[in-house]
PDB file of C-alpha atoms in Angstrom:
ATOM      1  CA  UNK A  21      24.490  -4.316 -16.543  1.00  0.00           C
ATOM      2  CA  UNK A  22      25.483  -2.812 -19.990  1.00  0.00           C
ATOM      3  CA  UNK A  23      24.594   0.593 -19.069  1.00  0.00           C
ATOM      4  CA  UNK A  24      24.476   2.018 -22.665  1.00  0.00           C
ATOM      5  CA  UNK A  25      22.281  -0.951 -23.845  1.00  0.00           C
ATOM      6  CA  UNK A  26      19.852   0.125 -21.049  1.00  0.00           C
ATOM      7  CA  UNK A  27      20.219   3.336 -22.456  1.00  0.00           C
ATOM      8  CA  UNK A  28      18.797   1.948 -25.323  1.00  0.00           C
ATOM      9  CA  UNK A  29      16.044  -0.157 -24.393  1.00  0.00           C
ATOM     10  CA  UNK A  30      14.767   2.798 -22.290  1.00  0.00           C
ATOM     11  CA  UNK A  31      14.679   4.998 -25.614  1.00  0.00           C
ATOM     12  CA  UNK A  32      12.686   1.874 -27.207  1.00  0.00           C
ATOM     13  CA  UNK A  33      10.513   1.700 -24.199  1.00  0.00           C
ATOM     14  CA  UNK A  34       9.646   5.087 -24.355  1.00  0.00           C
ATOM     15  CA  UNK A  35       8.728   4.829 -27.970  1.00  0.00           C
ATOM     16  CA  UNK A  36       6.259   1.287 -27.229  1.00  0.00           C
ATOM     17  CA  UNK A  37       8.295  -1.463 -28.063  1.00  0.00           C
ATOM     18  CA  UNK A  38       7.056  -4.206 -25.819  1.00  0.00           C
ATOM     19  CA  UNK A  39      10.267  -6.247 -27.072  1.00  0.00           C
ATOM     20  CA  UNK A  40      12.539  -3.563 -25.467  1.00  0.00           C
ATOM     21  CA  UNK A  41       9.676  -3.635 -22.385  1.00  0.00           C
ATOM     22  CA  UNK A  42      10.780  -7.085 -21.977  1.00  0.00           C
ATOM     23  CA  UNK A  43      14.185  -7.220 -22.223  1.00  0.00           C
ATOM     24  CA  UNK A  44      14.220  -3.918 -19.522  1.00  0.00           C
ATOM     25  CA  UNK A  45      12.403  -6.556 -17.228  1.00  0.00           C
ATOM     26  CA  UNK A  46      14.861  -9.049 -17.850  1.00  0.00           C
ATOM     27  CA  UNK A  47      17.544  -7.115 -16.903  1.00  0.00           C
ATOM     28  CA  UNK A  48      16.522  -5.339 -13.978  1.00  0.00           C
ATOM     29  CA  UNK A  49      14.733  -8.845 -12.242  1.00  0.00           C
ATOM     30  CA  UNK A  50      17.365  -9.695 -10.455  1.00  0.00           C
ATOM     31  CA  UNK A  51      17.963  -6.591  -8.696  1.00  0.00           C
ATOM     32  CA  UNK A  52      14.099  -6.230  -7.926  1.00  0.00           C
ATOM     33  CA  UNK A  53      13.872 -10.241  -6.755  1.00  0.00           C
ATOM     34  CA  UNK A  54      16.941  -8.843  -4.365  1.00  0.00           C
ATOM     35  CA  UNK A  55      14.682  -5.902  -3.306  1.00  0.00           C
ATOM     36  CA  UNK A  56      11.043  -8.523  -3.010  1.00  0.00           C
ATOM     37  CA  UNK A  57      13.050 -10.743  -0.942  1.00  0.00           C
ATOM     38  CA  UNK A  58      14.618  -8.682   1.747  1.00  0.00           C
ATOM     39  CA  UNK A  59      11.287  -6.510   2.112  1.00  0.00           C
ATOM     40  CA  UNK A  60       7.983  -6.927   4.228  1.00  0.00           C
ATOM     41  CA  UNK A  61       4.923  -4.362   3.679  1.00  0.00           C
ATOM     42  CA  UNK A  62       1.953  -5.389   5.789  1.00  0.00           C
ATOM     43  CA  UNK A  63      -0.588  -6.541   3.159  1.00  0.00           C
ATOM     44  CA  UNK A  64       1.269  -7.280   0.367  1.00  0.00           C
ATOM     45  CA  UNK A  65       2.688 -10.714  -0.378  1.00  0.00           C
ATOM     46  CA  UNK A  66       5.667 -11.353  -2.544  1.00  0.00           C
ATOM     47  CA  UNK A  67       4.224 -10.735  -5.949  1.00  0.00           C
ATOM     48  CA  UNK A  68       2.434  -7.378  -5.076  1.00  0.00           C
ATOM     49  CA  UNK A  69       5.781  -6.318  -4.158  1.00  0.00           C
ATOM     50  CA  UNK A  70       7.283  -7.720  -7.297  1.00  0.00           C
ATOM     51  CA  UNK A  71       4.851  -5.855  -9.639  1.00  0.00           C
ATOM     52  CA  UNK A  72       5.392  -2.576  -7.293  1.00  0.00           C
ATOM     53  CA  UNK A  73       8.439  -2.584  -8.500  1.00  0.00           C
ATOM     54  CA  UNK A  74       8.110  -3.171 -12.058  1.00  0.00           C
ATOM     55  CA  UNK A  75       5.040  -0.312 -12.152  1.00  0.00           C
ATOM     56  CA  UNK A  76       8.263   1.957 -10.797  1.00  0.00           C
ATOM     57  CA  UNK A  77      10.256   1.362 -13.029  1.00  0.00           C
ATOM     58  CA  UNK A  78       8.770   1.763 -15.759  1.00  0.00           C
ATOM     59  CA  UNK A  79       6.867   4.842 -14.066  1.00  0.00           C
ATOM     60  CA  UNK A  80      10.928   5.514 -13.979  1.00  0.00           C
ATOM     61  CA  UNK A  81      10.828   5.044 -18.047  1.00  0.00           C
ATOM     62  CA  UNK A  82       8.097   7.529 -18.680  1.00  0.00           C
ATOM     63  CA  UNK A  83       9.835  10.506 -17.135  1.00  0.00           C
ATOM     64  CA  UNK A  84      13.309   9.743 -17.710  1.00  0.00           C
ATOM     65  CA  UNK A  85      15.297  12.052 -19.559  1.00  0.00           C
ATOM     66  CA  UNK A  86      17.425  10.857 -22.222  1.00  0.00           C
ATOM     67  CA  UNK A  87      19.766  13.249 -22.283  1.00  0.00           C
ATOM     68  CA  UNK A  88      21.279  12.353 -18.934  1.00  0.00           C
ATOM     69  CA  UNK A  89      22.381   8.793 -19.541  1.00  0.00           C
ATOM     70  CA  UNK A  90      22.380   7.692 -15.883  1.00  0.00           C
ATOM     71  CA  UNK A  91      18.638   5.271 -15.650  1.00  0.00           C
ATOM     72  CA  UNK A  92      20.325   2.668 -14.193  1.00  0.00           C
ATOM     73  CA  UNK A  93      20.353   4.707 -11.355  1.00  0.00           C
ATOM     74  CA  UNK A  94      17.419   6.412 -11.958  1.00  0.00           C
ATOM     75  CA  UNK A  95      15.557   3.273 -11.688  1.00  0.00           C
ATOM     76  CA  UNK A  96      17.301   1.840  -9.118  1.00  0.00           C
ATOM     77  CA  UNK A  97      17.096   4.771  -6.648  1.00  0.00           C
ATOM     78  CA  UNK A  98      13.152   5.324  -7.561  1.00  0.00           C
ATOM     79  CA  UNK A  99      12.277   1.964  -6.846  1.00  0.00           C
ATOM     80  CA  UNK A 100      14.177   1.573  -3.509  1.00  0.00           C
ATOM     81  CA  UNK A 101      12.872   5.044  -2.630  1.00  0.00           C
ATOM     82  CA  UNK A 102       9.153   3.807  -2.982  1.00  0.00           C
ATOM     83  CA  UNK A 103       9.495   0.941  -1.557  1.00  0.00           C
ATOM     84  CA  UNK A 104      10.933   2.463   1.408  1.00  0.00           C
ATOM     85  CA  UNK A 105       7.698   4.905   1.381  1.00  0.00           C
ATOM     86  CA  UNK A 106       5.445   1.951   1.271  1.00  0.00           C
ATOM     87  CA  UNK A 107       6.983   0.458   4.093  1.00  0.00           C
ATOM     88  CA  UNK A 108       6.965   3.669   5.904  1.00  0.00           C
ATOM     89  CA  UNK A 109       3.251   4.523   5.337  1.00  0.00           C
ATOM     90  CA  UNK A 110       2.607   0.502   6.224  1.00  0.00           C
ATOM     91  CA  UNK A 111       4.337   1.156   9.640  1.00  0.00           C
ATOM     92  CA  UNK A 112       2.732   4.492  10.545  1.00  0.00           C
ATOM     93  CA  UNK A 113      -1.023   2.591   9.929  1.00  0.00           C
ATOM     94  CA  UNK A 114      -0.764  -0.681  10.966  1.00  0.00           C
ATOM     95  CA  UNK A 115      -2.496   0.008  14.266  1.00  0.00           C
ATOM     96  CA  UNK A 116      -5.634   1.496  11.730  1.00  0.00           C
ATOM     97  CA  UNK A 117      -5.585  -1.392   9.855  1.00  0.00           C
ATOM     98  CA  UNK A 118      -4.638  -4.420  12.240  1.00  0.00           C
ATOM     99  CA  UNK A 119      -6.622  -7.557  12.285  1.00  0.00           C
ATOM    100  CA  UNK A 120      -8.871  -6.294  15.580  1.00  0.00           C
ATOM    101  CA  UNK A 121      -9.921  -3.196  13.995  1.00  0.00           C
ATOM    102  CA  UNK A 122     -12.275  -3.966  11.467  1.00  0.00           C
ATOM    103  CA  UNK A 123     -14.767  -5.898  13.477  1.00  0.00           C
ATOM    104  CA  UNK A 124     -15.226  -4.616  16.955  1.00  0.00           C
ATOM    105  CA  UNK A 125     -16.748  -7.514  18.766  1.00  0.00           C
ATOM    106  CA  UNK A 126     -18.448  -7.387  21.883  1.00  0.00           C
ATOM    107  CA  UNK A 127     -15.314  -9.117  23.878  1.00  0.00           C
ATOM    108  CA  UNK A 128     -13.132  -6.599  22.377  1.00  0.00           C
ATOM    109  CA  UNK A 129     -15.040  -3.938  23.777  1.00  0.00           C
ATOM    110  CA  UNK A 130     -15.337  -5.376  27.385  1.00  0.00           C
ATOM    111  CA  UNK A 131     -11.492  -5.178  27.373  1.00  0.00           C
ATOM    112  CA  UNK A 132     -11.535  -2.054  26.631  1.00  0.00           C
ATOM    113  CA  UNK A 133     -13.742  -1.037  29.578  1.00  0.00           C
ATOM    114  CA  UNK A 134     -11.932  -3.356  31.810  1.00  0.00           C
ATOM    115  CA  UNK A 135     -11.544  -2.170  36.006  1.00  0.00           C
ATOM    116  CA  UNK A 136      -7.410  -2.188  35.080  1.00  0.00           C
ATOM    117  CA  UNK A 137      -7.515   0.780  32.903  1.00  0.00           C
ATOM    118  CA  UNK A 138      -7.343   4.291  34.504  1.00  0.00           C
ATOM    119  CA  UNK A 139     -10.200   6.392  33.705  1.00  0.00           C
ATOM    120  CA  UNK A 140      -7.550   8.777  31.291  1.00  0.00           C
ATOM    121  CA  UNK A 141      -6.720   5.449  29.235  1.00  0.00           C
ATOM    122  CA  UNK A 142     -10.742   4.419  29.090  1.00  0.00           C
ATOM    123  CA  UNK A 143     -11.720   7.492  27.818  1.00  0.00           C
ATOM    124  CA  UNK A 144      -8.831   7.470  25.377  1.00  0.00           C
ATOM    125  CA  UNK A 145     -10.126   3.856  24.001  1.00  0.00           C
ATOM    126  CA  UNK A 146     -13.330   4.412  24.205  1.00  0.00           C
ATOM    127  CA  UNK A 147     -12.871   7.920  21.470  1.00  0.00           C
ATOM    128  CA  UNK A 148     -10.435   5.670  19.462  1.00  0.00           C
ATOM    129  CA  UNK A 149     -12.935   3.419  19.309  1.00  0.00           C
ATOM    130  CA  UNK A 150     -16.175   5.605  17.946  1.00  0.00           C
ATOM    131  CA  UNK A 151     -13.197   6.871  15.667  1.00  0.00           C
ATOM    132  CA  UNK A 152     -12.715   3.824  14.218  1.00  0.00           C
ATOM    133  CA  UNK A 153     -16.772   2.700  14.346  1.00  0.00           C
ATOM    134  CA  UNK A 154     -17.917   5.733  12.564  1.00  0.00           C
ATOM    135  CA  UNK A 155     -14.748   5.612   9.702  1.00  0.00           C
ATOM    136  CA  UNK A 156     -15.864   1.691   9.301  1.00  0.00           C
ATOM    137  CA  UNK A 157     -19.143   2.820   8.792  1.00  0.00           C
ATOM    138  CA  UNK A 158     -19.271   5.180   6.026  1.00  0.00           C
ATOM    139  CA  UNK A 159     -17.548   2.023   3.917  1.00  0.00           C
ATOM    140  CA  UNK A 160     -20.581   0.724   1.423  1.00  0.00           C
ATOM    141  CA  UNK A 161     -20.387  -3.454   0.829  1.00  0.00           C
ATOM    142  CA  UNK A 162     -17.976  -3.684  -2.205  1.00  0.00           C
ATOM    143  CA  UNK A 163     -15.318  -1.530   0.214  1.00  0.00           C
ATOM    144  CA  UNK A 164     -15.818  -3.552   3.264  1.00  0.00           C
ATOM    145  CA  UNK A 165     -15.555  -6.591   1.613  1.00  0.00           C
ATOM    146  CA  UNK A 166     -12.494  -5.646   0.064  1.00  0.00           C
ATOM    147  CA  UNK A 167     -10.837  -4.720   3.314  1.00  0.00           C
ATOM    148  CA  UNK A 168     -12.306  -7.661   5.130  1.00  0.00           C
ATOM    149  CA  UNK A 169     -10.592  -9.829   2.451  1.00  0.00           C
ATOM    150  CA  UNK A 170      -7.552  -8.342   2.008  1.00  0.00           C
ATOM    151  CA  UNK A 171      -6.665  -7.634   5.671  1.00  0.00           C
ATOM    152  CA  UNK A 172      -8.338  -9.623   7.931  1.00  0.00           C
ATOM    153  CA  UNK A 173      -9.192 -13.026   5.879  1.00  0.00           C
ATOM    154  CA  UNK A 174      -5.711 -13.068   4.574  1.00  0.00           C
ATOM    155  CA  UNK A 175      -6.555 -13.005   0.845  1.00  0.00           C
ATOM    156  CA  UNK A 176      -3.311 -11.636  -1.742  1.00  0.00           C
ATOM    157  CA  UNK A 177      -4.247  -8.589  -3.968  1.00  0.00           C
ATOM    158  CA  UNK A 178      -3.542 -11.063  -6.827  1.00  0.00           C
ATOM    159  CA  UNK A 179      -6.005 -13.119  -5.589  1.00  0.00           C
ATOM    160  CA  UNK A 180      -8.640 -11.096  -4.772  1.00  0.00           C
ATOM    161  CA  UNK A 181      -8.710  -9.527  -8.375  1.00  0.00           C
ATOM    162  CA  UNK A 182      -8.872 -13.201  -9.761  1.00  0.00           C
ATOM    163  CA  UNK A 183     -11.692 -13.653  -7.753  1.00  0.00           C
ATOM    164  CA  UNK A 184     -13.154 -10.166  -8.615  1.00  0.00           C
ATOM    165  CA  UNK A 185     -12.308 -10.646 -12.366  1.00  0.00           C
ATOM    166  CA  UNK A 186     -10.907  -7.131 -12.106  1.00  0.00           C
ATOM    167  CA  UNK A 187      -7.391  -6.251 -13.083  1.00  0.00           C
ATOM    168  CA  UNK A 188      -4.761  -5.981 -10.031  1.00  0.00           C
ATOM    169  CA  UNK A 189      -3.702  -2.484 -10.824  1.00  0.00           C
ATOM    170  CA  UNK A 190      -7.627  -1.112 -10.235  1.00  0.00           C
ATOM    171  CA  UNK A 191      -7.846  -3.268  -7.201  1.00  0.00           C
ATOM    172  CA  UNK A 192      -4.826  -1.591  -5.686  1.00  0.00           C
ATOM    173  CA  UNK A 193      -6.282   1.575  -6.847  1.00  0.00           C
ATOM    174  CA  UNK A 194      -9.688   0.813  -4.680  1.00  0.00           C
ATOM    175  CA  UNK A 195      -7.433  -0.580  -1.569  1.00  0.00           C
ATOM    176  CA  UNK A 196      -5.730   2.642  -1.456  1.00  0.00           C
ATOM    177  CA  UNK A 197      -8.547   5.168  -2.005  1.00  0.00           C
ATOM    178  CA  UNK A 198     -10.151   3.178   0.628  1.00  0.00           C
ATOM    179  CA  UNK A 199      -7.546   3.361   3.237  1.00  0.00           C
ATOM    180  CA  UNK A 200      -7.756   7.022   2.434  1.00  0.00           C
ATOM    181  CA  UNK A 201     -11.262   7.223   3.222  1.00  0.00           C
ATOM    182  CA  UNK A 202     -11.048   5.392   6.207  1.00  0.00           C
ATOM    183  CA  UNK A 203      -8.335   7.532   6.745  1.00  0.00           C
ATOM    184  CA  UNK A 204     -10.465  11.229   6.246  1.00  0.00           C
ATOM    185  CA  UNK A 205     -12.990  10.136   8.476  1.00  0.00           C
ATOM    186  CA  UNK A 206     -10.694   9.557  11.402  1.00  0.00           C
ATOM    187  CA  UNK A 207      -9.412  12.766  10.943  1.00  0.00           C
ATOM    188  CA  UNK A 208     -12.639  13.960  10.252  1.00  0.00           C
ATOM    189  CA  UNK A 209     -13.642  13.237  13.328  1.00  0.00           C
ATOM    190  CA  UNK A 210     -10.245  14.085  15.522  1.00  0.00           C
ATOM    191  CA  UNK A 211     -10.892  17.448  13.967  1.00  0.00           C
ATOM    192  CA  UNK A 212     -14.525  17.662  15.289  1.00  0.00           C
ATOM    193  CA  UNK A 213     -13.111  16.709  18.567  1.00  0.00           C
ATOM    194  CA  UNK A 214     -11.212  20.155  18.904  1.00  0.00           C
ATOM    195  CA  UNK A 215      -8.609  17.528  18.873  1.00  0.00           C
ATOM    196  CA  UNK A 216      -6.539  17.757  15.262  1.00  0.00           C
ATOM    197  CA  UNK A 217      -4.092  15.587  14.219  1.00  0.00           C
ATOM    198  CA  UNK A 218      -1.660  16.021  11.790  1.00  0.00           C
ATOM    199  CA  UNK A 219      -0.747  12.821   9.969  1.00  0.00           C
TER     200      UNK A 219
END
């Protein structure tokens, strides 16, 4: 890369020039296809990860300061840095937001009270459980068919705003405040337990 050239575009960027916008994508695509193909994050597909990265860098563009002539790496570190945290946070919930958890069938259940698991363990599942029950149900339709889509029916983000006729960026907004939701209410309810947990 022609650092000083990136130098420039940025200051272009800044000022709106979708010309400048586009030759900033140009340059940094190959080091973001790098990044797409060398990471997994547990609901996104390839092109969710693709656009992550472009919304960082130019998130990277918005509060860059000229004066310090180092963006390419700036950018570079920001976007490897949040990707990292989105694999992170995808890590520390999968077991919240695994395939089993938003429909607890009857079968699932039964396992769950099964002779093999020591009365400790039973209790355990059977509060992670009405955790999980009572953070499912305070979703309203639109929200549960999201996540049922997204997570469990195998639908892409992409896809799913297609379908919606909604633009991706808001859908990833709803996934995530979602997931947050779901999230408050399992605390919510760990805290009511005289049982907090710090996530």
């Amino acid at each position: 890369m022609n650092y000083d050239y990136i130098e420039l575009l940025v200051k272009e960027s800044k000022n709106e020039n979708e010309e400048s916008k586009n030759k900033l994508i140009e340059e940094f695509k190959p080091y973001i296809l790098n990044i797409c193909k060398r990471t997994f994050i547990h609901g996104y597909d390839f092109q969710d990860i693709e656009n992550e990265c472009y919304r960082i860098l130019f998130r990277c563009v918005e509060i860059y300061n000229m004066d310090t002539h180092r963006f390419v790496a700036y950018a570079t570190n920001g976007i490897k840095n949040s990707i990292n945290y989105l694999i992170k946070h995808s890590i520390k919930y999968k077991d919240i937001n695994g395939a089993y958890t938003h429909t607890l069938t009857p079968e699932i259940e039964q396992s769950l009270k099964s002779d093999e698991m020591n009365t400790e363990e039973l209790l355990c599942a059977k509060c992670d459980c009405e955790q999980l029950k009572y953070a499912l149900s305070k979703l309203n339709k639109k929200e549960s068919e999201l996540i049922a889509s997204i997570f469990f029916q195998g639908t892409t983000v992409k896809n799913y705003a297609k379908e919606k006729d909604l633009s991706y960026s808001t859908i990833i907004k709803r996934k995530r405040s979602i997931l947050n939701k779901l999230f408050n209410h399992i605390n919510i309810t760990n805290s009511s337990d005289n049982n907090p947990k710090i996530y």
